[in-house]
XYZ file of C-alpha atoms in Angstrom:
685
model
C 109.635 2.160 5.548
C 112.410 4.460 4.389
C 114.662 6.431 6.689
C 115.392 9.341 4.238
C 113.266 12.377 4.828
C 111.063 13.565 1.956
C 110.325 17.102 1.023
C 108.672 18.948 3.797
C 105.834 20.448 1.602
C 104.717 17.671 -0.833
C 101.716 18.818 -2.710
C 99.425 16.024 -1.477
C 100.558 16.686 2.184
C 100.009 20.431 1.910
C 96.464 19.819 0.455
C 95.516 17.720 3.318
C 97.140 20.015 5.877
C 95.180 23.006 4.443
C 91.944 21.197 4.794
C 92.826 20.160 8.370
C 93.683 23.683 9.133
C 89.993 24.604 8.909
C 88.870 21.532 10.806
C 91.086 22.338 13.618
C 89.243 25.724 14.041
C 86.654 23.880 16.057
C 86.762 25.537 19.595
C 86.680 22.141 21.152
C 90.040 21.400 19.641
C 91.460 24.861 19.927
C 90.707 24.915 23.788
C 93.667 22.424 24.148
C 96.040 25.116 23.164
C 95.241 28.131 25.500
C 97.304 30.605 23.580
C 95.748 30.016 20.259
C 92.234 29.534 21.732
C 92.378 33.111 23.042
C 93.444 34.265 19.494
C 90.370 32.445 18.247
C 88.214 34.340 20.709
C 89.900 37.655 19.619
C 89.129 36.727 16.070
C 85.486 36.121 16.841
C 85.347 39.517 18.629
C 86.826 41.162 15.577
C 84.323 39.543 13.337
C 81.531 40.909 15.471
C 83.052 44.372 15.381
C 83.714 44.237 11.664
C 80.002 43.424 11.047
C 78.838 46.056 13.535
C 81.000 48.730 11.706
C 79.614 47.723 8.397
C 75.909 47.847 9.423
C 75.896 50.546 12.067
C 75.945 54.214 10.905
C 78.553 56.273 12.579
C 80.428 53.287 14.158
C 83.503 54.151 12.108
C 84.093 57.305 14.146
C 84.726 55.252 17.329
C 86.051 51.928 15.944
C 87.937 52.865 12.747
C 87.098 52.256 9.135
C 85.428 49.088 7.933
C 88.396 48.170 5.872
C 90.697 48.520 8.801
C 88.515 46.262 11.062
C 87.957 43.775 8.414
C 91.706 43.632 7.719
C 92.435 43.038 11.390
C 89.887 40.175 11.414
C 91.358 38.545 8.258
C 94.884 38.819 9.634
C 93.906 37.224 12.943
C 92.018 34.547 11.041
C 95.074 33.861 8.917
C 97.119 33.609 12.231
C 94.889 30.819 13.350
C 95.141 29.042 10.028
C 98.846 29.315 9.898
C 99.224 27.989 13.435
C 96.790 25.010 12.649
C 98.729 24.430 9.349
C 102.048 23.939 11.326
C 100.406 21.084 13.348
C 98.407 19.695 10.375
C 101.585 19.360 8.053
C 103.486 17.590 10.890
C 100.495 15.214 11.325
C 100.045 14.711 7.652
C 103.654 13.534 7.299
C 102.883 10.869 9.989
C 99.578 9.914 8.266
C 101.564 9.418 5.050
C 103.868 7.011 6.781
C 100.998 5.329 8.322
C 99.392 4.653 4.876
C 102.569 3.252 3.663
C 102.668 0.871 6.656
C 98.999 -0.135 6.000
C 100.160 -1.385 2.569
C 102.606 -3.689 4.412
C 99.986 -4.978 6.656
C 97.937 -7.525 4.764
C 95.456 -10.393 5.636
C 97.909 -13.219 5.300
C 97.017 -16.966 5.594
C 98.520 -18.740 8.531
C 99.266 -22.469 8.996
C 98.313 -23.011 12.617
C 99.680 -26.075 14.183
C 97.244 -27.794 16.555
C 98.131 -30.030 19.717
C 97.457 -33.241 17.796
C 100.102 -32.219 15.056
C 97.549 -31.266 12.474
C 97.467 -27.956 10.634
C 94.603 -25.436 10.035
C 94.957 -22.572 7.485
C 93.307 -19.522 8.997
C 93.389 -15.752 8.377
C 96.151 -13.859 10.245
C 93.413 -11.708 11.793
C 92.087 -14.741 13.606
C 95.451 -15.613 15.275
C 95.313 -15.511 19.057
C 98.188 -15.138 21.536
C 99.582 -18.521 22.244
C 98.863 -20.044 18.833
C 101.647 -21.748 17.001
C 102.078 -21.448 13.241
C 104.620 -22.659 10.590
C 106.145 -20.483 7.882
C 108.248 -21.762 4.989
C 110.453 -20.213 2.423
C 108.638 -17.668 0.221
C 105.799 -17.028 2.693
C 104.837 -13.842 4.524
C 104.962 -14.040 8.417
C 101.374 -13.424 9.318
C 101.820 -11.681 12.804
C 104.438 -11.076 15.535
C 105.901 -13.899 17.370
C 108.957 -15.702 18.618
C 110.593 -18.716 16.848
C 110.450 -21.761 18.957
C 111.822 -24.185 16.321
C 114.134 -23.647 13.303
C 116.336 -21.070 11.713
C 115.425 -18.900 8.670
C 116.684 -16.064 6.453
C 114.033 -13.236 6.650
C 113.546 -10.084 4.495
C 112.582 -7.215 6.857
C 112.803 -4.557 4.299
C 109.124 -3.727 4.536
C 109.705 -2.811 8.183
C 113.245 -1.496 8.350
C 113.937 -0.330 4.783
C 117.028 -2.415 4.642
C 117.372 -4.804 1.782
C 119.885 -7.087 3.253
C 118.201 -10.180 4.757
C 118.793 -11.165 8.394
C 118.998 -14.578 10.138
C 116.476 -15.396 12.891
C 116.617 -18.551 15.015
C 115.077 -20.315 17.968
C 116.696 -19.678 21.296
C 118.957 -16.715 22.327
C 118.141 -13.078 21.691
C 117.392 -13.118 18.043
C 114.201 -15.072 18.069
C 111.624 -12.327 17.504
C 109.838 -11.963 14.047
C 107.502 -9.289 12.903
C 104.252 -9.681 10.926
C 104.571 -8.485 7.285
C 108.106 -9.691 6.867
C 109.029 -12.500 4.453
C 110.816 -15.827 5.000
C 113.430 -16.322 2.249
C 114.867 -19.706 3.144
C 114.172 -22.749 5.455
C 111.134 -23.272 7.716
C 110.327 -21.839 11.164
C 107.788 -22.603 13.880
C 106.585 -19.442 15.487
C 104.735 -18.804 18.831
C 102.072 -15.912 18.590
C 103.045 -13.220 21.114
C 100.460 -10.584 20.445
C 96.638 -10.276 20.468
C 94.699 -9.215 17.358
C 95.111 -5.521 16.699
C 98.207 -5.211 18.955
C 100.851 -6.289 16.475
C 104.042 -4.310 16.030
C 102.682 -2.808 12.732
C 99.330 -1.902 14.480
C 101.245 -0.007 17.108
C 103.528 1.716 14.592
C 100.546 2.830 12.659
C 98.931 4.391 15.806
C 102.125 6.055 16.719
C 103.005 7.657 13.384
C 99.424 8.867 12.901
C 99.738 10.687 16.123
C 96.695 8.870 17.629
C 98.652 7.863 20.758
C 100.824 11.040 21.086
C 100.494 12.621 24.422
C 102.012 15.986 25.511
C 105.303 15.429 27.341
C 105.907 16.848 30.802
C 108.137 19.670 29.485
C 105.586 20.439 26.772
C 102.759 20.574 29.468
C 104.965 22.857 31.660
C 105.645 25.083 28.696
C 102.039 25.261 27.837
C 101.125 26.373 31.477
C 103.877 28.987 31.255
C 102.500 30.288 27.993
C 99.009 30.317 29.454
C 100.310 32.351 32.264
C 101.822 34.954 29.873
C 98.551 34.997 28.143
C 96.726 35.749 31.376
C 99.165 38.471 32.231
C 98.877 40.255 29.006
C 95.035 39.911 29.032
C 95.073 41.743 32.421
C 97.372 44.307 30.934
C 95.196 44.931 27.961
C 92.128 45.146 30.132
C 93.620 47.661 32.478
C 94.715 49.934 29.496
C 91.017 50.862 29.055
C 90.657 53.025 32.217
C 94.038 54.453 31.665
C 92.995 55.459 28.169
C 89.809 56.961 29.524
C 91.899 58.970 32.070
C 94.206 60.149 29.339
C 91.187 61.066 26.954
C 92.571 58.553 24.413
C 90.297 56.451 22.150
C 91.051 52.897 22.168
C 89.382 50.876 19.431
C 88.409 47.197 19.965
C 90.734 46.450 17.014
C 93.645 48.114 18.580
C 93.237 46.315 21.894
C 92.735 42.907 20.378
C 95.802 43.463 18.094
C 97.960 44.482 21.043
C 96.825 41.440 23.075
C 97.445 38.970 20.088
C 100.831 40.438 19.326
C 102.058 40.510 22.918
C 101.095 36.986 23.837
C 103.574 34.272 22.683
C 101.565 33.250 19.540
C 104.654 32.040 17.676
C 105.622 29.301 19.977
C 101.924 28.763 20.770
C 101.218 27.911 17.124
C 104.327 25.780 16.607
C 104.540 23.849 19.968
C 102.558 20.903 18.776
C 104.355 20.674 15.531
C 107.661 20.684 17.243
C 106.586 17.668 19.476
C 105.135 15.669 16.488
C 108.244 16.396 14.414
C 110.497 15.072 17.127
C 108.779 11.637 17.017
C 108.851 11.768 13.316
C 112.701 12.294 13.253
C 112.971 9.379 15.504
C 110.897 7.291 13.161
C 112.987 8.339 10.211
C 115.896 7.060 12.108
C 114.023 3.762 12.157
C 113.329 4.123 15.920
C 109.774 3.500 17.084
C 109.054 5.605 20.177
C 106.081 4.517 22.400
C 105.612 8.254 23.492
C 106.996 11.704 23.019
C 108.136 11.615 26.514
C 110.702 8.979 25.564
C 112.319 11.094 22.814
C 112.261 14.184 25.119
C 113.751 12.423 28.005
C 116.568 11.063 25.691
C 117.533 14.700 25.279
C 118.189 15.059 29.051
C 120.093 11.815 29.556
C 123.100 11.933 32.024
C 124.208 8.238 31.780
C 124.304 5.799 28.865
C 124.621 2.126 29.481
C 126.001 0.233 26.445
C 126.640 -3.508 26.044
C 130.224 -4.211 24.949
C 129.513 -6.918 22.501
C 127.936 -5.568 19.255
C 127.962 -1.972 20.491
C 131.552 -1.079 21.302
C 133.022 -4.197 19.674
C 132.031 -5.812 16.387
C 130.293 -8.465 18.365
C 131.660 -11.668 16.634
C 133.755 -12.948 19.433
C 135.527 -15.918 18.025
C 137.849 -18.597 19.550
C 141.401 -17.969 18.435
C 143.541 -20.282 20.544
C 143.412 -23.226 22.949
C 145.670 -22.954 26.039
C 145.776 -26.449 27.906
C 146.632 -26.491 31.519
C 149.972 -28.052 32.632
C 150.007 -31.881 32.236
C 146.915 -31.934 29.992
C 147.400 -32.982 26.441
C 146.249 -30.405 23.913
C 144.154 -32.992 21.887
C 142.333 -34.011 25.202
C 141.678 -30.264 25.910
C 140.385 -29.542 22.493
C 138.056 -32.537 22.598
C 136.619 -31.542 26.003
C 136.097 -27.907 24.885
C 134.374 -29.206 21.752
C 132.113 -31.631 23.673
C 131.137 -28.792 25.935
C 130.345 -26.520 22.919
C 128.525 -28.837 20.529
C 125.063 -27.894 21.943
C 125.969 -24.288 22.590
C 123.964 -22.082 20.058
C 125.881 -18.899 21.072
C 128.408 -17.426 18.412
C 131.241 -18.095 20.892
C 130.254 -21.806 21.285
C 129.961 -22.273 17.487
C 133.368 -20.651 16.871
C 135.042 -22.974 19.401
C 133.519 -25.983 17.425
C 134.878 -24.354 14.146
C 138.372 -23.774 15.541
C 138.617 -27.471 16.823
C 137.164 -28.831 13.494
C 140.463 -29.953 12.209
C 141.772 -31.385 15.488
C 138.624 -33.415 16.502
C 136.424 -35.999 14.825
C 133.138 -34.057 15.005
C 130.843 -37.109 14.085
C 132.407 -39.226 16.707
C 131.991 -36.550 19.463
C 128.370 -35.978 18.524
C 127.647 -39.561 19.170
C 129.160 -39.184 22.540
C 126.711 -36.422 23.567
C 123.709 -38.397 22.475
C 121.337 -38.679 25.592
C 123.630 -36.501 27.557
C 122.199 -33.891 29.984
C 122.660 -30.433 28.505
C 123.594 -27.510 30.829
C 122.361 -24.340 28.938
C 124.038 -21.003 29.467
C 122.481 -18.493 31.780
C 123.306 -14.950 32.734
C 123.278 -16.035 36.354
C 125.506 -19.087 36.149
C 127.672 -17.717 33.364
C 128.653 -21.167 32.309
C 127.365 -23.986 30.123
C 128.251 -27.650 29.348
C 127.194 -31.246 29.227
C 126.961 -34.314 31.528
C 127.767 -37.366 29.419
C 126.196 -40.705 29.922
C 128.258 -43.379 31.802
C 128.401 -45.341 28.450
C 130.200 -42.380 26.957
C 132.552 -41.601 29.868
C 130.217 -40.023 32.505
C 132.204 -36.814 32.280
C 130.967 -33.553 33.671
C 132.191 -30.835 31.249
C 131.848 -27.152 31.888
C 132.819 -24.058 30.053
C 132.351 -20.469 31.235
C 133.604 -17.334 32.783
C 136.733 -17.590 35.028
C 135.047 -16.770 38.303
C 132.175 -19.194 37.591
C 134.420 -22.139 36.776
C 136.676 -21.195 39.745
C 133.861 -21.381 42.102
C 132.778 -24.653 40.673
C 136.322 -26.114 41.027
C 137.022 -24.757 44.475
C 133.554 -25.911 45.830
C 134.720 -29.502 44.836
C 137.920 -29.054 46.934
C 140.218 -28.741 43.844
C 142.782 -26.044 43.357
C 142.599 -23.526 40.434
C 146.020 -23.873 38.699
C 148.177 -20.768 39.164
C 149.503 -21.176 35.519
C 145.795 -20.938 34.367
C 145.235 -17.834 36.396
C 148.293 -16.200 34.891
C 146.972 -17.339 31.329
C 143.464 -15.816 32.181
C 145.060 -12.445 33.155
C 147.477 -12.504 30.019
C 144.449 -13.055 27.702
C 142.370 -10.452 29.500
C 145.145 -7.890 29.481
C 145.436 -8.308 25.797
C 141.732 -7.494 25.272
C 140.597 -10.992 24.856
C 137.918 -12.930 26.742
C 138.983 -16.105 28.457
C 136.715 -19.098 28.782
C 137.802 -21.702 31.184
C 137.012 -25.377 30.627
C 136.759 -27.930 33.461
C 136.214 -31.742 33.476
C 134.856 -33.327 36.695
C 135.667 -30.117 38.498
C 139.254 -30.082 37.255
C 140.577 -27.167 35.116
C 141.641 -28.452 31.717
C 142.542 -25.100 30.024
C 141.578 -21.826 28.713
C 139.956 -20.927 25.375
C 140.929 -17.388 24.112
C 138.202 -15.343 22.434
C 138.984 -12.165 20.627
C 136.792 -9.209 19.315
C 137.501 -6.008 17.636
C 136.523 -2.513 18.701
C 134.316 -0.845 16.185
C 136.073 1.916 14.127
C 134.980 5.391 14.871
C 133.389 4.485 18.271
C 135.868 6.600 20.264
C 134.788 9.747 18.335
C 131.009 8.989 19.014
C 131.851 8.669 22.726
C 133.657 12.031 22.541
C 130.622 13.526 21.124
C 128.558 12.141 24.053
C 131.126 13.528 26.472
C 130.774 17.001 25.075
C 127.093 16.743 25.526
C 127.648 15.935 29.253
C 126.641 12.286 28.867
C 128.617 9.651 30.934
C 129.126 6.437 29.044
C 129.158 3.077 30.884
C 130.179 -0.195 29.216
C 128.373 -3.408 30.490
C 130.080 -6.669 29.955
C 130.333 -10.163 31.147
C 134.047 -10.169 30.823
C 136.407 -10.165 33.863
C 137.667 -6.742 35.176
C 140.994 -6.907 33.194
C 139.390 -7.490 29.876
C 136.727 -4.829 30.665
C 139.315 -2.275 31.728
C 141.385 -2.858 28.498
C 138.393 -2.480 26.184
C 136.972 0.414 28.110
C 140.280 2.438 27.925
C 140.747 1.544 24.258
C 137.271 2.522 23.412
C 137.141 5.716 25.537
C 134.172 5.007 27.707
C 133.970 6.722 31.021
C 133.057 3.712 33.293
C 132.510 -0.067 33.047
C 130.676 -2.811 34.765
C 132.533 -6.098 34.651
C 131.201 -9.632 35.124
C 127.663 -8.043 34.879
C 124.586 -10.007 35.828
C 121.109 -8.753 35.068
C 120.674 -7.539 38.567
C 123.980 -5.610 38.296
C 122.464 -3.541 35.541
C 119.339 -2.782 37.652
C 121.507 -1.846 40.677
C 123.542 0.538 38.656
C 120.647 2.248 37.069
C 118.874 2.601 40.425
C 121.941 4.013 42.038
C 122.362 6.646 39.313
C 118.568 7.575 39.366
C 118.791 7.978 43.332
C 121.503 10.527 42.584
C 119.120 12.561 40.380
C 120.379 11.304 36.927
C 118.421 10.110 33.916
C 119.692 6.772 32.544
C 119.346 5.225 29.109
C 120.269 1.688 28.009
C 119.726 -0.717 25.187
C 118.978 -4.407 25.241
C 117.620 -7.236 23.323
C 117.225 -10.294 25.724
C 114.637 -11.271 28.216
C 117.167 -10.883 30.927
C 117.498 -7.167 29.836
C 113.793 -6.475 30.337
C 113.863 -5.485 34.019
C 116.740 -3.066 33.376
C 114.978 -1.606 30.148
C 111.821 -1.082 32.295
C 113.797 0.639 34.937
C 115.833 2.953 32.671
C 114.311 6.373 31.850
C 114.998 5.614 28.202
C 114.988 1.977 27.302
C 115.682 0.923 23.701
C 114.915 -2.547 22.598
C 116.093 -4.093 19.370
C 113.525 -5.316 17.003
C 115.301 -8.667 16.605
C 115.138 -9.066 20.506
C 112.692 -11.017 22.459
C 109.104 -9.852 23.016
C 109.780 -9.317 26.729
C 112.570 -6.771 25.924
C 110.353 -4.891 23.319
C 107.441 -4.592 25.816
C 109.756 -3.491 28.559
C 111.446 -0.667 26.662
C 109.860 2.653 25.630
C 111.584 2.594 22.204
C 112.311 0.027 19.577
C 115.131 0.163 17.108
C 114.163 -1.496 13.756
C 117.624 -1.524 12.496
C 118.965 -3.586 15.480
C 121.842 -1.324 15.720
C 123.217 -1.199 19.185
C 124.908 2.207 18.701
C 121.513 3.682 17.693
C 121.178 4.884 21.333
C 123.697 7.546 20.623
C 121.656 8.818 17.782
C 118.540 8.732 19.894
C 120.177 11.012 22.391
C 121.141 13.480 19.773
C 117.382 13.502 18.422
C 116.178 14.215 21.940
C 118.518 16.928 22.391
C 117.552 18.426 19.051
C 113.918 18.357 20.108
C 114.591 20.161 23.363
C 116.841 22.642 21.692
C 114.256 23.451 19.030
C 111.628 23.985 21.459
C 113.830 26.330 23.613
C 115.229 28.308 20.791
C 111.654 29.004 19.241
C 110.447 29.902 22.654
C 113.189 32.372 23.060
C 112.576 33.888 19.619
C 108.833 34.016 20.357
C 109.096 35.938 23.637
C 111.837 38.208 22.216
C 109.499 39.029 19.339
C 107.023 40.773 21.676
C 109.657 43.604 22.449
C 109.401 45.031 18.969
C 105.651 44.654 18.789
C 105.339 46.587 21.925
C 107.307 49.445 20.506
C 105.088 49.280 17.396
C 101.652 49.227 19.009
C 101.740 51.032 22.294
C 102.978 54.439 20.873
C 100.254 54.014 18.204
C 97.573 53.672 20.836
C 98.411 56.758 22.961
C 100.614 59.155 20.843
C 97.601 61.239 19.833
C 96.741 61.946 23.552
C 100.251 61.660 24.960
C 102.652 63.219 22.346
C 105.663 62.308 24.607
C 105.059 58.721 23.718
C 106.365 59.540 20.137
C 109.816 59.048 21.547
C 108.935 55.226 21.844
C 108.075 55.137 18.080
C 111.695 54.304 17.303
C 110.791 52.583 14.109
C 109.092 55.861 12.899
C 106.023 54.107 11.672
C 103.720 55.962 9.282
C 100.541 56.116 11.291
C 98.770 54.379 14.223
C 96.778 52.328 11.737
C 99.725 51.237 9.737
C 101.678 50.470 13.000
C 98.950 48.015 14.140
C 98.409 46.481 10.782
C 102.159 45.918 10.319
C 102.590 44.295 13.662
C 99.589 42.061 13.221
C 100.782 41.080 9.664
C 104.361 40.279 10.949
C 102.801 38.249 13.815
C 100.844 36.203 11.328
C 103.719 35.743 8.765
C 106.429 34.739 11.229
C 104.490 31.396 12.007
C 104.639 29.960 8.554
C 108.192 31.349 8.062
C 109.275 29.166 11.081
C 107.415 25.971 10.182
C 110.446 24.469 8.269
C 112.706 25.008 11.315
C 110.077 23.552 13.624
C 109.719 20.424 11.496
C 113.484 19.958 10.623
C 114.683 20.975 14.148
C 117.432 23.389 15.032
C 120.945 22.108 14.021
C 122.486 20.449 17.088
C 126.214 20.503 17.822
C 127.646 18.759 20.866
C 128.678 21.518 23.108
C 128.302 22.406 26.803
C 125.203 23.763 28.364
C 126.655 27.247 28.965
C 127.868 27.593 25.407
C 124.588 26.377 24.108
C 122.814 28.959 26.190
C 124.994 31.733 25.045
C 124.486 30.767 21.434
C 120.741 30.526 21.959
C 120.428 33.876 23.499
C 122.700 35.568 20.896
C 121.152 34.019 17.779
C 117.465 33.501 18.739
C 117.169 36.075 21.578
C 118.784 38.945 19.868
C 117.582 37.856 16.538
C 114.090 37.654 18.028
C 114.358 41.342 18.837
C 116.072 42.583 15.728
C 114.039 40.672 13.018
C 110.576 42.112 14.130
C 112.075 45.607 14.167
C 113.182 45.124 10.531
C 110.193 43.187 9.351
C 107.534 45.466 10.854
C 109.298 48.582 9.370
C 109.415 46.996 5.933
C 105.785 46.017 6.141
C 104.850 49.520 7.424
C 106.494 51.001 4.143
C 104.190 48.792 2.045
C 101.105 49.267 4.223
C 101.427 53.063 4.360
C 100.834 53.270 0.694
C 97.253 51.922 1.225
C 96.316 53.394 4.587
């Protein structure tokens, strides 16, 4: 799947959209859009009137000429088709992407490992949740799952569009694999995490086709508002009949229907669905899969953005750069203890400690010492890891972790935390590094310094968010000194230091209770509760299945900064809907000045003063207004699909620009357009 956007009106898409424009005329489909459904009813009335004028002698004296009535009918019919075309072309773009994804999904053989160790080759369609299969170099991964054994280089270009291979491995937060991707090297054992028909590709296809698209709350509210406008103008048009009888004016059915159709917000009514579909489409082209349109829309209203420090604000490859032994501890002994505590640590930090110590310690000898040892895995709760060696190998209890975690461990054993080491911790942290304290038998041996680099350009992106009114919060497991240094250097508004999973949840709930909308990104199982609690939760495709199920968006690129782009896409969706609604309602002013004088000027000459456009005749005025009303919909389709250009400015400035460009423009453009159309129509009327 490619992220670049193809031409809006590709010939094959246009042909499909034109066909669907007629299919969507089905009243059972049209009734879902109250505004356009009433236009369809008006079109049906004009069809009946046109036939009546054609077959009934003398009907032209009261209802106008046959050509005039047929012309109004055809224009209203064209208005319906244009509105349906806007939605159909948006859907056709999604269906084209779905067809591309279907080519990726294929029936792939899978080598399923049974409990007795034997293997069965079955079709990928037969795989069930809980099955275990093996994939080797050159083979296609048959379905979604999590690696439980091994490490492999994987080509995910069929899903992400990125040609560079990625590494996926058992354990940690990079264990998830997607069906349809290809293993380039090594061998992995994968646990199936999805049921048949519920794989990531299946969900993507359903989403991009629009099959699972539901109207968002704002879209529903706007639909109700537009339906209210429609009802009001229906009452207005109906009450004009007794007024006309009182004024001895003749109102034709064509004139009344035309006035009604032109006054109701047909422009936004015809484009509303297309705007929503296009919003999800823009997110998909940014390689973000949204589980609902609501997620994209909510992203536009986000007040608080939670971002992990590592990989988002910093490069993410924290590496050991220096060993600082405690007073009285030989450097060689400290390096050896730090290495022993890190040999089974699969995190990048643990591996970097082993690499840094490689020249100072005998790796093969140390690996023999940890044989049969009890491994203490790192968890977000304990924030430490280590190893308990067997008595034959020294019986040492080695721990490596965050300062507060090791301090608690040491002091609980009744041992002091050396003042010199506390000063070293503070010095490392104040320099932007991350200190890891190493202990042996609950005695502090020293500090390992880790360093990371802030991503270039991240300050400018945070400044853009600040202009949008979005508060940025950095979440990190680092101590407060390190967190403050990085936060100030990166330009974030706030930070959460020494964060545990429950700290994220607490912060999100606290902000939500204050009436704010919160977004966050995560990739691990420990992020799942917070992703589910956040209003917008973006899970990375490489993350665990729990994280992907908890979030309402999935980033195919595994780019932690993508959340910033998602916010901009959401704001663009809201702005596009708002500006086109403003333009549509402003349009009605000019149509009012075109049609109302045409209806009553014969019986009430004083209304000629309202004919400020000096239109040629009542018939040409009505025809011109209806023609403009029909043509403005296809003219705005590119804007609805591409979205209004978004710039990060304050809400008040955005409102002023909206009213000036689309409010004032919505009044002026119809005056000019209707007058020009009238000059052409008057030649034939």
